[in-house]
């Protein structure tokens, strides 16, 4: 089964389509700030606005990235783990921005209309046969489907990938970022293809959604190496930050035992301490986790992300009062970054001290104003208003959260409660009315389907 999944992932590697299964988005203030800084100049070079383009991290161990409509680039956690540098990830981001500027998602949707369900099923069956060691049988199964439609679609997809490669290289050059990382990452993919027996001219190369990685390197090398930025050193600040985020991510998503083997106690570097802090915390060792966080704060006393970690560990270890000072400073030093502010608001509420309610309201209100797509912040705000006895605004916060989570029934009921208790015509009342109308529309559409 693992072999099948990995092979099929290779067939879809670095494509423009969305993944087959729903995946969870990983939100972290430090990671989001890094991805924004890594991509900003590339986005500008593509004549897009950094305010409109988002780079989102998804919890998925496979090495992949994609765009799925709009101006959002999705990066798998597995890609961050596999990358050797921030520059490699910049190459991937530049490629995906090439898909955005090329309008490839809408174009692919139109091309895909000719590829029926049976065609896709044939591809899956073919991949299964090849994974089982029968490449001839796999190709035969694929021929049972609509081979012409599938061939046209895959050829179209490979052409899009080549176009996005060229655009990505152009945007890297425009941003004065070396394309070395893009080539290095394609070479990593090439090694994976070798391990799975995928090579140019083989039967499998014709059912790939992207060109073989060796072809991509050969096509891009001359232009990238001729660019003045080829020998430009990587940004040392971005690279340092990348190693920290990479270690933090590994500590959070990997098995704690694997993380502790990769980052032994003898390694006292910042990335190693970061990884171990999360591994210990997830593994149920609060004392060890707190010690690693304290060492990080001692090394950089005013680093807001180290303070955030220290506060988070204290909060989740049942020490909300002790968590307040580091979280308050982290919130202030990041100018009320919404994710950090939400954790701070949570800590204030967790003390169950009514004297903290006003400050909690201030930070949570700012959190949802700056990032309305944060269901946990709305949940905390609802709790706050419930404790204050403000039933109407508690219901409005619940309506916001339910609407965001795709629960129109609860959103409708909560918004109606909010409208009944809020002064008519006020901004909160109007917002509740908007949720009522939107939820009613969603419920009606669902019934029609």
XYZ file of C-alpha atoms in Angstrom:
449
model
C 0.000 0.000 0.000
C 2.822 2.388 0.869
C 4.460 1.685 -2.489
C 1.223 2.433 -4.352
C 0.619 5.681 -2.503
C 4.176 6.872 -3.028
C 4.195 6.046 -6.729
C 0.881 7.766 -7.304
C 2.174 10.780 -5.388
C 5.111 10.894 -7.778
C 2.729 10.876 -10.733
C 1.056 13.980 -9.320
C 4.226 15.679 -8.058
C 4.331 19.477 -8.213
C 1.071 19.717 -10.118
C -1.642 22.350 -10.250
C -4.523 20.189 -9.093
C -5.773 20.001 -5.545
C -4.984 16.841 -3.556
C -7.392 13.939 -3.637
C -8.093 13.999 0.074
C -8.854 16.811 2.492
C -5.813 17.954 4.417
C -5.445 20.156 7.440
C -3.860 23.591 7.268
C -1.018 24.219 9.706
C -1.074 27.732 11.147
C 1.921 29.194 12.928
C 2.840 32.857 13.227
C 6.582 32.376 12.693
C 6.120 30.061 9.713
C 3.603 32.350 8.023
C 5.903 35.344 8.492
C 8.821 33.413 6.979
C 6.847 32.209 3.957
C 5.580 35.737 3.344
C 9.107 37.163 3.484
C 10.510 34.388 1.271
C 7.895 34.938 -1.425
C 7.358 38.726 -1.369
C 9.959 39.746 -3.968
C 9.024 36.820 -6.226
C 5.358 37.832 -6.120
C 6.247 41.428 -6.998
C 8.426 40.195 -9.881
C 5.356 38.356 -11.200
C 3.405 41.662 -11.185
C 1.123 40.396 -8.437
C 0.354 42.005 -5.082
C 1.828 40.386 -1.953
C -1.383 41.451 -0.196
C -3.381 39.107 -2.431
C -1.082 36.072 -2.707
C -0.933 33.645 0.208
C 1.459 30.782 0.843
C -0.282 28.203 3.038
C 1.271 25.222 4.802
C -0.596 21.906 4.736
C 0.002 18.926 7.011
C 0.968 16.239 4.520
C 4.215 14.219 4.535
C 4.431 13.988 0.741
C 6.766 16.273 -1.201
C 4.285 18.414 -3.063
C 2.965 21.902 -3.716
C -0.012 23.100 -5.715
C -2.407 25.906 -6.504
C -6.119 25.271 -6.517
C -7.728 28.474 -7.690
C -7.362 32.081 -6.692
C -3.918 33.265 -5.662
C -3.020 30.769 -2.941
C 0.027 28.512 -3.040
C -0.236 25.376 -0.896
C 3.006 23.835 0.401
C 3.060 20.368 1.968
C 4.901 19.954 5.257
C 6.788 17.081 3.610
C 8.287 19.510 1.130
C 9.581 21.759 3.919
C 11.049 18.700 5.616
C 12.781 17.522 2.416
C 14.206 20.918 1.416
C 17.826 21.696 2.211
C 17.411 25.473 2.132
C 14.946 28.321 1.992
C 16.200 28.947 -1.542
C 14.898 25.533 -2.647
C 11.455 26.373 -1.290
C 11.616 29.736 -3.059
C 12.131 27.846 -6.319
C 8.991 25.806 -5.682
C 6.990 28.917 -4.770
C 8.173 30.652 -7.946
C 7.020 27.641 -9.991
C 3.596 27.673 -8.369
C 3.240 31.419 -8.930
C 3.910 30.596 -12.586
C 0.759 28.474 -12.492
C -1.176 31.405 -11.037
C -0.028 33.943 -13.626
C -0.558 31.386 -16.391
C -4.169 30.831 -15.337
C -3.502 27.113 -15.314
C -6.156 26.049 -12.811
C -9.118 27.367 -14.889
C -7.505 26.011 -18.063
C -6.964 22.623 -16.498
C -10.584 22.527 -15.337
C -11.720 22.961 -18.935
C -9.330 20.338 -20.248
C -10.365 17.900 -17.529
C -13.977 17.858 -18.732
C -12.998 15.313 -21.386
C -11.388 13.009 -18.852
C -14.278 10.980 -17.491
C -14.434 9.013 -14.282
C -13.527 5.806 -16.043
C -10.393 7.448 -17.402
C -9.277 8.440 -13.933
C -10.135 4.972 -12.642
C -7.993 3.483 -15.397
C -5.083 5.645 -14.302
C -5.474 4.451 -10.715
C -5.661 0.823 -11.752
C -2.630 1.269 -13.967
C -0.665 2.839 -11.144
C -1.673 -0.049 -8.887
C -0.467 -2.618 -11.417
C 2.852 -0.856 -11.882
C 3.306 -0.592 -8.125
C 2.741 -4.329 -7.910
C 5.636 -4.881 -10.301
C 3.706 -5.311 -13.573
C 4.393 -2.226 -15.716
C 3.134 -3.932 -18.881
C -0.145 -4.821 -17.189
C -0.393 -1.285 -15.864
C -0.058 0.223 -19.302
C -2.593 -2.259 -20.619
C -5.137 -1.272 -18.011
C -4.690 2.368 -18.861
C -5.418 1.563 -22.491
C -8.821 0.264 -21.410
C -9.849 3.829 -20.569
C -10.243 6.754 -22.860
C -6.597 6.718 -23.874
C -6.828 9.586 -26.304
C -8.544 11.896 -23.821
C -6.133 10.939 -21.077
C -3.134 11.399 -23.326
C -4.263 14.850 -24.384
C -4.940 15.865 -20.815
C -1.577 14.638 -19.507
C 0.287 16.249 -22.405
C -1.532 19.488 -21.629
C -0.580 19.162 -17.967
C 3.087 18.568 -18.810
C 3.046 21.633 -21.061
C 1.644 23.685 -18.186
C 4.400 22.449 -15.892
C 7.075 23.454 -18.394
C 5.483 26.876 -18.778
C 5.345 27.311 -15.006
C 9.017 26.269 -14.747
C 10.037 28.957 -17.232
C 7.860 31.578 -15.543
C 9.228 30.638 -12.135
C 12.816 31.010 -13.336
C 11.911 34.429 -14.773
C 10.354 35.574 -11.504
C 13.366 34.400 -9.489
C 15.603 36.421 -11.792
C 13.337 39.449 -11.442
C 13.481 39.125 -7.664
C 17.292 38.786 -7.783
C 17.002 35.372 -6.133
C 19.313 32.594 -7.314
C 17.638 29.818 -9.291
C 20.153 27.342 -7.891
C 17.587 26.161 -5.340
C 15.031 25.432 -8.054
C 17.509 23.209 -9.906
C 18.655 21.543 -6.693
C 15.102 20.690 -5.747
C 14.357 19.208 -9.165
C 17.477 17.070 -8.734
C 16.008 15.795 -5.458
C 12.856 14.813 -7.328
C 14.992 13.170 -9.995
C 16.586 10.955 -7.348
C 13.126 9.884 -6.217
C 12.180 9.028 -9.786
C 15.325 6.921 -10.105
C 14.466 5.044 -6.928
C 11.053 4.181 -8.356
C 12.378 3.197 -11.747
C 10.845 6.177 -13.544
C 13.022 7.335 -16.408
C 12.720 9.115 -19.720
C 11.327 6.919 -22.459
C 9.793 4.405 -20.059
C 6.108 3.557 -20.241
C 5.488 5.399 -16.982
C 6.968 8.681 -18.267
C 3.995 9.061 -20.625
C 1.434 8.992 -17.812
C 3.168 11.666 -15.760
C 1.381 14.969 -15.138
C 4.757 16.738 -15.247
C 7.941 16.350 -17.316
C 10.659 14.107 -15.947
C 12.776 16.069 -13.488
C 15.938 15.456 -15.498
C 14.300 17.099 -18.493
C 13.310 20.063 -16.372
C 16.875 20.523 -15.119
C 18.258 20.264 -18.654
C 15.730 22.762 -20.007
C 16.201 25.344 -17.266
C 19.920 25.085 -16.498
C 21.294 27.324 -19.240
C 18.960 30.246 -18.551
C 19.202 29.998 -14.764
C 23.004 29.726 -14.783
C 23.285 32.682 -17.169
C 21.285 34.921 -14.843
C 23.367 37.420 -12.808
C 21.787 36.074 -9.619
C 23.095 32.531 -10.164
C 26.073 33.043 -7.821
C 24.256 35.376 -5.456
C 24.518 34.000 -1.908
C 21.301 32.934 -0.236
C 19.828 35.446 2.179
C 21.484 34.429 5.497
C 18.583 35.690 7.608
C 16.025 33.696 5.612
C 18.193 30.594 5.757
C 18.617 30.879 9.537
C 14.887 31.366 9.985
C 14.154 28.467 7.644
C 16.219 26.017 9.704
C 14.297 27.073 12.819
C 10.894 26.705 11.171
C 11.896 23.390 9.624
C 12.980 22.053 13.019
C 9.846 23.364 14.689
C 7.710 21.694 12.027
C 9.519 18.397 12.408
C 9.022 18.536 16.145
C 5.325 19.167 15.685
C 4.351 16.699 12.942
C 6.825 13.838 13.382
C 6.767 11.057 15.938
C 8.518 12.452 19.043
C 10.891 9.477 19.133
C 12.013 10.192 15.566
C 12.519 13.865 16.373
C 14.618 13.114 19.456
C 16.798 10.744 17.431
C 17.308 13.395 14.760
C 18.009 16.131 17.306
C 19.830 14.457 20.251
C 20.369 16.279 23.541
C 24.022 16.777 22.627
C 22.908 19.212 19.912
C 22.388 22.537 21.670
C 21.707 24.603 18.545
C 18.567 26.706 18.354
C 16.877 24.487 15.719
C 17.586 21.370 17.805
C 16.151 22.909 20.966
C 13.129 24.065 18.990
C 12.486 20.565 17.663
C 12.972 18.904 21.042
C 10.700 21.390 22.816
C 7.815 20.410 20.557
C 8.678 16.709 20.644
C 8.795 16.656 24.447
C 5.589 18.672 24.675
C 3.698 16.368 22.312
C 5.223 13.306 23.935
C 3.930 14.253 27.362
C 7.149 15.450 28.994
C 6.250 18.985 30.166
C 9.331 19.462 32.348
C 11.736 18.673 29.525
C 9.702 20.774 27.078
C 9.734 23.745 29.451
C 13.492 23.401 29.924
C 14.127 23.556 26.171
C 11.831 26.573 25.819
C 13.555 28.310 28.725
C 16.952 27.723 27.093
C 15.680 29.319 23.880
C 14.365 32.354 25.747
C 17.651 32.651 27.659
C 19.531 32.704 24.344
C 17.215 35.351 22.848
C 15.180 36.910 25.674
C 12.976 39.065 23.453
C 12.373 36.688 20.552
C 8.559 36.721 20.318
C 8.325 33.202 18.913
C 10.430 31.733 21.732
C 8.266 33.623 24.223
C 5.169 32.303 22.460
C 6.474 28.739 22.777
C 7.307 29.199 26.449
C 3.842 30.600 27.135
C 2.107 27.901 25.119
C 3.884 25.108 27.001
C 3.028 26.691 30.356
C -0.587 27.226 29.333
C -1.071 23.689 28.065
C 0.653 22.335 31.182
C -2.070 23.868 33.332
C -0.163 27.020 34.340
C -2.089 29.872 32.695
C -0.977 32.547 35.180
C 2.692 31.780 34.528
C 1.980 31.795 30.771
C 0.645 35.365 30.754
C 3.935 37.365 30.977
C 5.713 35.682 28.034
C 2.541 35.661 25.930
C 1.828 39.312 26.704
C 5.342 40.275 25.577
C 5.138 38.076 22.473
C 1.834 39.700 21.545
C 3.209 43.205 22.011
C 6.448 42.506 20.123
C 4.537 41.154 17.101
C 2.078 44.054 17.151
C -0.802 41.794 18.121
C -0.111 39.047 15.577
C -3.527 37.292 15.494
C -2.412 33.734 16.240
C -0.199 34.788 19.139
C -2.846 37.200 20.436
C -5.383 34.370 20.406
C -3.132 32.201 22.582
C -2.634 35.151 24.923
C -6.396 35.694 25.125
C -6.862 31.996 25.827
C -4.379 32.201 28.719
C -6.165 35.219 30.198
C -9.478 33.354 30.098
C -7.924 30.173 31.464
C -6.974 31.952 34.703
C -10.734 32.243 35.428
C -9.992 35.653 36.928
C -12.656 38.213 35.995
C -10.038 40.945 36.325
C -8.495 39.608 33.096
C -11.680 39.727 31.002
C -11.265 43.266 29.676
C -7.710 42.626 28.488
C -8.819 39.308 26.976
C -11.593 41.091 25.084
C -9.128 43.641 23.722
C -6.661 41.080 22.374
C -9.298 38.680 21.038
C -11.213 41.445 19.269
C -8.013 42.545 17.573
C -7.230 38.951 16.656
C -10.513 38.393 14.794
C -10.385 41.810 13.120
C -6.950 41.058 11.693
C -7.627 37.395 10.937
C -11.315 36.549 10.699
C -10.505 33.022 9.465
C -9.406 31.779 12.871
C -12.135 29.570 14.372
C -10.287 29.174 17.680
C -10.214 32.947 18.167
C -13.973 33.121 17.603
C -14.447 30.252 20.064
C -12.436 32.094 22.724
C -14.330 35.315 22.040
C -17.621 33.463 22.462
C -16.402 32.112 25.800
C -15.419 35.610 26.854
C -18.815 37.133 26.112
C -20.550 34.227 27.818
C -18.586 34.958 30.997
C -19.464 38.622 30.696
C -23.132 37.728 30.379
C -23.358 39.129 26.824
C -25.450 36.344 25.316
C -26.027 38.109 22.011
C -22.351 38.668 21.202
C -21.485 35.188 22.421
C -24.035 33.857 19.924
C -22.573 36.052 17.179
C -19.096 34.662 17.814
C -20.524 31.133 17.655
C -22.258 32.012 14.382
C -18.971 33.289 12.921
C -17.140 30.145 13.942
C -19.871 27.801 12.703
C -20.085 29.601 9.377
C -16.339 29.283 8.950
C -16.424 25.554 9.772
C -19.188 24.865 7.254
C -22.027 24.310 9.734
C -24.809 26.518 8.301
C -27.498 25.093 10.586
C -25.729 26.124 13.765
C -24.568 29.368 12.182
C -28.165 30.253 11.283
C -29.557 29.468 14.743
C -26.770 31.352 16.531
C -27.024 34.376 14.243
C -30.780 34.572 14.823
C -30.176 34.586 18.596
C -27.618 37.353 18.110
C -30.018 39.466 16.023
C -32.704 39.141 18.685
C -30.398 40.491 21.387
C -28.411 43.171 19.542
C -29.549 46.763 18.855
C -30.999 46.831 15.347
C -28.837 48.557 12.760
C -25.552 48.289 14.679
C -22.516 46.755 12.920
C -22.809 43.537 14.966
C -26.535 43.254 14.180
C -25.863 43.769 10.452
C -23.142 41.129 10.548
C -25.515 38.669 12.225
C -28.083 39.408 9.514
C -25.473 38.681 6.828
C -24.724 35.309 8.411
C -28.455 34.491 8.586
C -28.902 35.207 4.880
C -25.750 33.342 3.841
C -26.619 30.317 6.005
C -30.166 30.166 4.657
C -28.761 30.175 1.132
C -26.342 27.360 1.930
C -29.089 25.265 3.513
C -31.386 25.759 0.536
C -28.626 24.848 -1.899
C -27.879 21.725 0.114
C -31.521 20.634 -0.037
C -31.589 21.088 -3.814
C -28.559 18.851 -4.188
